[in-house]
Short mmCIF file of C-alpha atoms and ligand atoms in Angstrom, two decimals:
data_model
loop_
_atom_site.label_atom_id
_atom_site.label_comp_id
_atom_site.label_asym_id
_atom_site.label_seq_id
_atom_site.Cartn_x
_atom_site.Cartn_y
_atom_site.Cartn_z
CA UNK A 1 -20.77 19.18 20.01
CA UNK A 2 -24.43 17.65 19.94
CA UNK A 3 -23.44 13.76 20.41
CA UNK A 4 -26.72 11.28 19.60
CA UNK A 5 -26.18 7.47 21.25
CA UNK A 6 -28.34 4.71 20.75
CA UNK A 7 -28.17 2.22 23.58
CA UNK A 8 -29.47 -1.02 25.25
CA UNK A 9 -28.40 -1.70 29.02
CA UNK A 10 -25.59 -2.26 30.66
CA UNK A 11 -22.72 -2.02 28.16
CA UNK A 12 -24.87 1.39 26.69
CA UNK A 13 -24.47 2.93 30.27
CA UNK A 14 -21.39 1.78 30.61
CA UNK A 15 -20.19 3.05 27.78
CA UNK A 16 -21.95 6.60 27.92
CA UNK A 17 -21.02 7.07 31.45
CA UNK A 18 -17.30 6.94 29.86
CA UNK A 19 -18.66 9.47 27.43
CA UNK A 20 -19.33 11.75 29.98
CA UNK A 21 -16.52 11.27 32.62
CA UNK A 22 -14.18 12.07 28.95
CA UNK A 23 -16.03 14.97 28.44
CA UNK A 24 -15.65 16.27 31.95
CA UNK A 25 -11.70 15.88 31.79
CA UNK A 26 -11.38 17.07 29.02
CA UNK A 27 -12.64 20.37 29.56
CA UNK A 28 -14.83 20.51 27.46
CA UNK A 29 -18.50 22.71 27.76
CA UNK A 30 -21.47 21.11 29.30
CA UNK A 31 -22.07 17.48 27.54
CA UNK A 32 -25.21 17.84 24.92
CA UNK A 33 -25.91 13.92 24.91
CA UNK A 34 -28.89 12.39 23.49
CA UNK A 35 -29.15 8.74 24.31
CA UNK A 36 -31.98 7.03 22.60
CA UNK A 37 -33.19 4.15 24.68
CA UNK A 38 -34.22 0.48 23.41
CA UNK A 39 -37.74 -0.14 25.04
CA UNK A 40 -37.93 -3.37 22.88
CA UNK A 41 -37.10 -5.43 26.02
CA UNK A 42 -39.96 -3.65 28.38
CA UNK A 43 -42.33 -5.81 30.42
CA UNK A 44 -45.80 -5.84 32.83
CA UNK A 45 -44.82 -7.46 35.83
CA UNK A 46 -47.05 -7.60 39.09
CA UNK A 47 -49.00 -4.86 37.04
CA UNK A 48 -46.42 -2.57 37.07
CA UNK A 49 -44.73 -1.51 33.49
CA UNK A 50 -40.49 -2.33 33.54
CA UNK A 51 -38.45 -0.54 31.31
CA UNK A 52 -34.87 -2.37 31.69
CA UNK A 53 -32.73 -0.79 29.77
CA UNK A 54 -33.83 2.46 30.37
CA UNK A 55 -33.74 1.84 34.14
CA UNK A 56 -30.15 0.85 33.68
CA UNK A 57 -29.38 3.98 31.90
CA UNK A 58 -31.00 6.14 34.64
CA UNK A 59 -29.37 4.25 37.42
CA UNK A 60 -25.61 4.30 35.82
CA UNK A 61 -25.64 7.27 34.41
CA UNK A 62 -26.97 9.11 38.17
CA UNK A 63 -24.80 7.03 40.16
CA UNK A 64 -26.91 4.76 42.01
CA UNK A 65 -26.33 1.50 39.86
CA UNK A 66 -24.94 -1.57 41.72
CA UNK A 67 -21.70 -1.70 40.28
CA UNK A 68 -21.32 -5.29 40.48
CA UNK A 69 -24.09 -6.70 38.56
CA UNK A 70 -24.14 -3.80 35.91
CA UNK A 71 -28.08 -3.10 36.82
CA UNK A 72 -30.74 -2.62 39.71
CA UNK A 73 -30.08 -0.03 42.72
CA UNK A 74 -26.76 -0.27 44.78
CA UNK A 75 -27.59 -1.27 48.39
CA UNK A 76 -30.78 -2.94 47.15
CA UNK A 77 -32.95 -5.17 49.16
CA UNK A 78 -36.01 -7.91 47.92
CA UNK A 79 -38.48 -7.35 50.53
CA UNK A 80 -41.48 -7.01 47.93
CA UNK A 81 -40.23 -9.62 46.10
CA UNK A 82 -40.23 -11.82 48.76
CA UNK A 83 -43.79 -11.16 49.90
CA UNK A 84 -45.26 -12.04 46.57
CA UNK A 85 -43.59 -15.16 46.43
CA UNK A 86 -45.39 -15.76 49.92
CA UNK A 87 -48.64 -15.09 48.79
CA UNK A 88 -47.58 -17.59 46.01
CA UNK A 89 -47.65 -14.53 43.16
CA UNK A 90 -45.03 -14.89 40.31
CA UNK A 91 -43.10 -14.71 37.90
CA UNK A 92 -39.95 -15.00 40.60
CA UNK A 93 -36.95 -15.30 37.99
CA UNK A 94 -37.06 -11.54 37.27
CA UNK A 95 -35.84 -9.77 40.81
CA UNK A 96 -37.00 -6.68 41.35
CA UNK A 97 -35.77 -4.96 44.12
CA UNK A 98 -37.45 -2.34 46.61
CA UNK A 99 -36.07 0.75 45.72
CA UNK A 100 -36.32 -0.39 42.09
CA UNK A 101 -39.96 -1.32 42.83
CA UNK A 102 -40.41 2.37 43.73
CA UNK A 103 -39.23 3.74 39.78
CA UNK A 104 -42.18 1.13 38.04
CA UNK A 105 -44.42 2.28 40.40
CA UNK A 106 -43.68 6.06 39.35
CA UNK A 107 -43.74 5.02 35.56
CA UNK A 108 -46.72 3.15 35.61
CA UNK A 109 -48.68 5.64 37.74
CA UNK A 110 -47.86 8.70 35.03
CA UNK A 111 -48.31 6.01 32.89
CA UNK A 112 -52.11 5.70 34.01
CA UNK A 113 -52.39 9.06 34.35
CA UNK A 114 -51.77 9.82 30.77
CA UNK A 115 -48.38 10.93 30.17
CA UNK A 116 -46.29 9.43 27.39
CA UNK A 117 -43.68 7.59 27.98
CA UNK A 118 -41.39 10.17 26.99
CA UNK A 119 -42.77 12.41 29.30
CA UNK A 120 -42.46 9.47 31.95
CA UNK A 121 -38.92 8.90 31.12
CA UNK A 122 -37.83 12.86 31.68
CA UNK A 123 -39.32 12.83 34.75
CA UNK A 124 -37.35 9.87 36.02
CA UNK A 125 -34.24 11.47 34.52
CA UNK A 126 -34.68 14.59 36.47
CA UNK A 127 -34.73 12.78 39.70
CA UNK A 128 -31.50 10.95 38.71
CA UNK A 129 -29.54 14.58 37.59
CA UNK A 130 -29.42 13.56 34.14
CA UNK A 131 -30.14 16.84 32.64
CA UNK A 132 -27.43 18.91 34.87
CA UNK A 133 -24.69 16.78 33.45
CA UNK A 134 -26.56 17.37 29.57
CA UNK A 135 -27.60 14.09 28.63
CA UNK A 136 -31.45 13.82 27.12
CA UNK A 137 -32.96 10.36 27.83
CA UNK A 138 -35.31 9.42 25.15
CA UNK A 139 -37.25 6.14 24.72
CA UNK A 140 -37.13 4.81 21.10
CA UNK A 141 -40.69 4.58 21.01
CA UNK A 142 -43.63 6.09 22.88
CA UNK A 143 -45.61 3.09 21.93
CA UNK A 144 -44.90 -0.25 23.81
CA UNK A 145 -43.13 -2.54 22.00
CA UNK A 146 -42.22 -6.32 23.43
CA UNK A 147 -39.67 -8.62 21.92
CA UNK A 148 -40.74 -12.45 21.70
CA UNK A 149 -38.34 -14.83 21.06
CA UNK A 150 -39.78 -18.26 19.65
CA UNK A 151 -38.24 -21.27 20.54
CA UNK A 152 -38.57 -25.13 19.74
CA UNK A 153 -38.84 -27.36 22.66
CA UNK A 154 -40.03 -30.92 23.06
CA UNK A 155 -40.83 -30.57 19.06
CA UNK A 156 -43.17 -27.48 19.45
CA UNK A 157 -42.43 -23.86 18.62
CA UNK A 158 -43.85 -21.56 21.37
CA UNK A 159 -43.08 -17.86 22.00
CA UNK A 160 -42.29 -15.95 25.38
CA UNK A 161 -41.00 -12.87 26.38
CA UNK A 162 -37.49 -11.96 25.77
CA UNK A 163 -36.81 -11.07 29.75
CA UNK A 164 -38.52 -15.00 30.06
CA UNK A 165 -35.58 -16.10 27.69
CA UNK A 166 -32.71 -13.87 28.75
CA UNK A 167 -33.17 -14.03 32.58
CA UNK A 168 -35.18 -17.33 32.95
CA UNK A 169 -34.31 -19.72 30.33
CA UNK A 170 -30.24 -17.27 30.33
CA UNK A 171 -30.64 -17.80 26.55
CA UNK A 172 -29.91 -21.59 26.92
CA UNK A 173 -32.53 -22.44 24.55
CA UNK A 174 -31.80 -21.37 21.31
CA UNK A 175 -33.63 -19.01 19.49
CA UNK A 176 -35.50 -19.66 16.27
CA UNK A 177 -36.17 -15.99 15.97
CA UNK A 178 -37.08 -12.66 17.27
CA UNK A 179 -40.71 -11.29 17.32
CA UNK A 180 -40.62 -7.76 18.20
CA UNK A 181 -44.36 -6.76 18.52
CA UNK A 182 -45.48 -3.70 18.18
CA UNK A 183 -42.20 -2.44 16.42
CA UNK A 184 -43.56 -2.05 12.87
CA UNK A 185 -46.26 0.26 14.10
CA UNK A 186 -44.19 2.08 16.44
CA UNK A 187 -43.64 5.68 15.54
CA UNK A 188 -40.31 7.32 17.19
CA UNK A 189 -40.65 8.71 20.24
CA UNK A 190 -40.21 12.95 19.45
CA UNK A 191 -36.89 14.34 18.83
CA UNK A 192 -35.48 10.80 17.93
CA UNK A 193 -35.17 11.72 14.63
CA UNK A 194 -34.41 15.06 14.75
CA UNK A 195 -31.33 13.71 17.40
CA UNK A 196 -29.95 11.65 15.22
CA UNK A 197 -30.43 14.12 11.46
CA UNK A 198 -28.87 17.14 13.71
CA UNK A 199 -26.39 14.80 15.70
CA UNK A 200 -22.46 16.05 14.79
CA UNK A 201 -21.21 12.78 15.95
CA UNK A 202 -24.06 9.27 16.07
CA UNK A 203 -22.22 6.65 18.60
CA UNK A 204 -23.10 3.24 18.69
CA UNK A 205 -22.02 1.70 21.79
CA UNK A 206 -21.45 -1.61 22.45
CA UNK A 207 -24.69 -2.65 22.85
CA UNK A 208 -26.49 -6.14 21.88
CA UNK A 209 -26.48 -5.62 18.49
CA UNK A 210 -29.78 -7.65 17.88
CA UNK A 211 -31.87 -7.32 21.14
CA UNK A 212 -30.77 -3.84 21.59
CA UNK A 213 -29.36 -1.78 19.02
CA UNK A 214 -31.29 -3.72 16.38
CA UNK A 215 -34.38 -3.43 17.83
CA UNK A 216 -34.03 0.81 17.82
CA UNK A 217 -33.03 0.38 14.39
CA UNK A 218 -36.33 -1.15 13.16
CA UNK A 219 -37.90 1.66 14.57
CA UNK A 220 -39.58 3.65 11.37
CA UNK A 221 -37.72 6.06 10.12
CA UNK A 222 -34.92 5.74 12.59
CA UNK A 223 -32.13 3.69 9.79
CA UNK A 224 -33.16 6.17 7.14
CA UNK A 225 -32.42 9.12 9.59
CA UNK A 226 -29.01 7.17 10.17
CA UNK A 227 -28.22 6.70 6.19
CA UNK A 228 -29.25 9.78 5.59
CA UNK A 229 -27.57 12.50 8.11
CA UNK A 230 -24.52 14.54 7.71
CA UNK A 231 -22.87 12.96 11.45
CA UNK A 232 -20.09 10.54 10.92
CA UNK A 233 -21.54 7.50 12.39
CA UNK A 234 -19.09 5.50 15.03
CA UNK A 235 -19.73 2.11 16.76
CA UNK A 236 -17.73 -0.30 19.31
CA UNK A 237 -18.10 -3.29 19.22
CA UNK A 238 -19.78 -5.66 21.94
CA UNK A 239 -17.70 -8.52 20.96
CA UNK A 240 -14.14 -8.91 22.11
CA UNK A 241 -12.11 -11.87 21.23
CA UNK A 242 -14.98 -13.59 19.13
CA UNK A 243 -16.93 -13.48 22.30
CA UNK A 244 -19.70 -11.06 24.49
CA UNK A 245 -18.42 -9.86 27.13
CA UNK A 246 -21.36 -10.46 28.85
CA UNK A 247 -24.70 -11.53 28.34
CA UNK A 248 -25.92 -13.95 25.21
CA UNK A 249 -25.37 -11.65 22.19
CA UNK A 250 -23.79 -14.94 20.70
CA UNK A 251 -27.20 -16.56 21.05
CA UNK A 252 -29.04 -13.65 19.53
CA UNK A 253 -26.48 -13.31 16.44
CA UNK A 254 -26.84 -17.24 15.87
CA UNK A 255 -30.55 -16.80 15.57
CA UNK A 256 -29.78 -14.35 12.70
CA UNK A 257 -27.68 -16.60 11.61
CA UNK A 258 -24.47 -14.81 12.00
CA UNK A 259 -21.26 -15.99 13.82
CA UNK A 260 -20.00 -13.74 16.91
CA UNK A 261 -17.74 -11.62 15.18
CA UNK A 262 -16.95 -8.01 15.41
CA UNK A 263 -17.62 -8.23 11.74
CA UNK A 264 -20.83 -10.06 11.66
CA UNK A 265 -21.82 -6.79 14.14
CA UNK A 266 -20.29 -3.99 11.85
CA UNK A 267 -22.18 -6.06 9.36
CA UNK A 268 -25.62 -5.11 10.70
CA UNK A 269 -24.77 -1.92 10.44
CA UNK A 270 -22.96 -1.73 7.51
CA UNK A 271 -25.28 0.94 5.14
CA UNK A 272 -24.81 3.62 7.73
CA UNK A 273 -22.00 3.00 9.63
CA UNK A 274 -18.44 5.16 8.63
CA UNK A 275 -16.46 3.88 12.09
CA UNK A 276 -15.57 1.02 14.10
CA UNK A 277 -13.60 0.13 17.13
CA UNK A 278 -12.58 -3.54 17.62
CA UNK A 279 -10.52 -4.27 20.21
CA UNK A 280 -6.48 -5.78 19.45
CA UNK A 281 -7.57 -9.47 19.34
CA UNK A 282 -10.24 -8.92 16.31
CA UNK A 283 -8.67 -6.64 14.66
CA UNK A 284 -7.73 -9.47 11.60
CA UNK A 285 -11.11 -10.28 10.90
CA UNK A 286 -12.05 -8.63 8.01
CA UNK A 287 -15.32 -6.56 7.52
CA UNK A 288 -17.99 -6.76 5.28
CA UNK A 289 -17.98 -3.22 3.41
CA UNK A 290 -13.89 -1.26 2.90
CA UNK A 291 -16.11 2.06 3.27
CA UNK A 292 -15.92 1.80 6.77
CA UNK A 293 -12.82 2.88 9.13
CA UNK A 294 -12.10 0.58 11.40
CA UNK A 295 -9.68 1.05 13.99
CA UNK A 296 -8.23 -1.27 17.11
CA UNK A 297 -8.22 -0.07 21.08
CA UNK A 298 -8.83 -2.60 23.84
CA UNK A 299 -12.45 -2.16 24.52
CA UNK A 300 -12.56 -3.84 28.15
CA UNK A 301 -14.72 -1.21 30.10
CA UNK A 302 -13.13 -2.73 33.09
CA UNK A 303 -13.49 1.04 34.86
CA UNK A 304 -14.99 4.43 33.92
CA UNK A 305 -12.07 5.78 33.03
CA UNK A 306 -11.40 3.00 30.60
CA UNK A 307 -14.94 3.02 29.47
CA UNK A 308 -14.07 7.56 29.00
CA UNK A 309 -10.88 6.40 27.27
CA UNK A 310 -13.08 4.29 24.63
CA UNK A 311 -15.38 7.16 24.32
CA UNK A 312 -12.56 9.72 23.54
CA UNK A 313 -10.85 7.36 20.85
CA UNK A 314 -14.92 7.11 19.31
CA UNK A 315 -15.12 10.53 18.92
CA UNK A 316 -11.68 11.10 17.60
CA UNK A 317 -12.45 8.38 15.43
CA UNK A 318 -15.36 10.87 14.38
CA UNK A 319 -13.69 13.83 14.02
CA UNK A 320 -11.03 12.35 11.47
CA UNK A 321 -13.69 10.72 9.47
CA UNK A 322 -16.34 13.62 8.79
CA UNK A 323 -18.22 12.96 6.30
P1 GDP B 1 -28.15 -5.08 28.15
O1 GDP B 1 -29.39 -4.45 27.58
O2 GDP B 1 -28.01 -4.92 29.64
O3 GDP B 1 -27.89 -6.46 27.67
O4 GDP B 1 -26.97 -4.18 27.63
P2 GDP B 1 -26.54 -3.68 26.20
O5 GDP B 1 -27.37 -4.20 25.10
O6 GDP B 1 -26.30 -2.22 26.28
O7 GDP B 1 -25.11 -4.29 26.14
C1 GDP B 1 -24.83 -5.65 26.11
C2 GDP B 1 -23.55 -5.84 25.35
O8 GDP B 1 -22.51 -5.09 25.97
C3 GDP B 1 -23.09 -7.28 25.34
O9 GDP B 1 -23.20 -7.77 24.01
C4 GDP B 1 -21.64 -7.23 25.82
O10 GDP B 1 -20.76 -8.00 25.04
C5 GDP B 1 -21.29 -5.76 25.71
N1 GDP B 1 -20.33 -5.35 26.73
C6 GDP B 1 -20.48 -5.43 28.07
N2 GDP B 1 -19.35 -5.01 28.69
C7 GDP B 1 -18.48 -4.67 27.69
C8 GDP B 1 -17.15 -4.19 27.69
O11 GDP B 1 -16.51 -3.98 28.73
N3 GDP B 1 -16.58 -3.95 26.46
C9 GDP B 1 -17.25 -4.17 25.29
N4 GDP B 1 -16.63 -3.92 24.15
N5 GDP B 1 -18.50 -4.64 25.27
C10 GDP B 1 -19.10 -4.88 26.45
CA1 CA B 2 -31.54 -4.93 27.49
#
């Protein structure tokens, strides 16, 4: 079964790491998971090029993620860090670690060297075992693409980097909207289409569903290749109790407009999508669009084997719908 996953950070890896601890136990062959990775939220930093959500990804899914934060290396130490900030260099509010310090360095040298970021993001997965267990990291785009968020303060509208609002500001400014620059012109990165028209089952983890999963979705071509296959199309929700679970999705569906719903998510998704898990506690809220199939399971990912138990009721979801 050829499973295609779009994904953001920590609740993608979470999530697909589920995905592939179900598949294990349940017997079945070797996984053949493509996970198309948002690159909306990449950054320069110190001269070196960051790709966060795809670093999560790598790091979760290989097993060297620190477990307790979600992202960065386990065991990690901030000796780099630390000597910049001696020598007076910034930004500080982003931590980088040493070990982590050693993948931008990797990616930025191919980067320099030529290779596409595709090619850059293979290699990475291959030292991280990610093709053994049968998953195929792909970055949305091999162009860069950098999400802006503009805010109002003191009167005047100004724009900075999404990592300067998520991790600086923690999304405590709101939001007057998203620039995502870059995106328009950004072709998909090869075999992201092809992944998702030849997919038998798309997944949608729960992902942001603006900063992450919306940004791979304005990706050319990418929401016509998810109207337009033959895959029933599943997503979980990120919201659980009218609330994220973690991070400031609530902050990035208020700049849309929207209220933190379930439904406001399925909502975004509504001209492709054909399943959705909500967890118990949303399950009343009603969605936008009857043609999709919603169904309730607590979606806590409290464990992998709670995240695998999500994943197996996603893709039984998917096998009852068809299409
Ligand atoms: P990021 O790039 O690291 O922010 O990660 P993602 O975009 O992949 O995922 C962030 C989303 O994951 C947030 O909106 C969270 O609400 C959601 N999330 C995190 N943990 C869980 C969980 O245990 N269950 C569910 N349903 N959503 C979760
Ligand atoms: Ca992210």
């Amino acid at each position: 079964m050829r499973i295609t996953a779009l994904a953001g950070g920590v609740g993608g890896a979470r999530f697909l790491r589920g995905l592939l601890h179900h598949l294990r136990a349940s017997g079945a062959d070797t996984p053949d998971l493509t996970v198309i990775a948002n690159t909306g939220d990449d950054i320069t930093l110190f001269g070196l090029r960051v790709s966060p959500d795809v670093d999560t990804l790598l790091y979760t899914l290989g097993g060297g993620v620190e477990e307790s934060q979600g992202w960065g290396r386990a065991t990690e130490t901030t000796r780099v860090q630390g000597e910049l900030a001696a020598y007076g260099v910034g930004p500080q509010w982003f931590t980088l670690g040493d070990l982590d310090v050693g993948t931008h360095i990797a990616r930025s040298l191919w980067l320099g060297q030529g290779l596409s970021l595709s090619e850059v993001t293979a290699r990475l997965a291959q030292r991280w075992g990610l093709p053994e267990q049968g998953v195929r990291l792909l970055p949305m785009s091999d162009s860069p693409v950098e999400t802006h968020v503009v805010l109002t303060e003191d009167g005047e509208q100004r724009a900075v980097h999404f990592q300067e609002w998520w991790v600086r500001l923690r999304a405590g400014v709101p939001a007057d909207r998203f620039v995502v620059a870059g995106l328009d012109r950004a072709g998909a990165a090869p075999g992201v289409l092809d992944a998702i028209r030849t997919a038998d089952v798309v997944v949608l983890p729960p992902s942001n569903p603006v900063v992450s999963i919306g940004i791979i979705l304005g990706v050319p071509g990418v929401r016509d290749a998810l109207r337009g296959t033959t895959a029933p199309v599943v997503g979980v929700s990120p919201i659980v109790g009218g609330a994220p679970v973690r991070g400031h999705a609530d902050a990035c569906l208020a700049a849309l407009g929207l209220p933190t719903t379930s439904a406001a998510v399925a909502g975004l998704y509504e001209d492709f999508l054909d399943g959705w898990l909500v967890d118990p506690q949303d399950a009343a809220v009603a969605l936008p669009r009857a043609r999709v199939r919603v169904h309730d399971e607590p979606l806590l990912m409290t464990d992998v084997a709670a995240a695998g138990r999500i994943a197996g009721t996603a893709l039984t979801l998917a096998a009852d719908l068809g299409r």
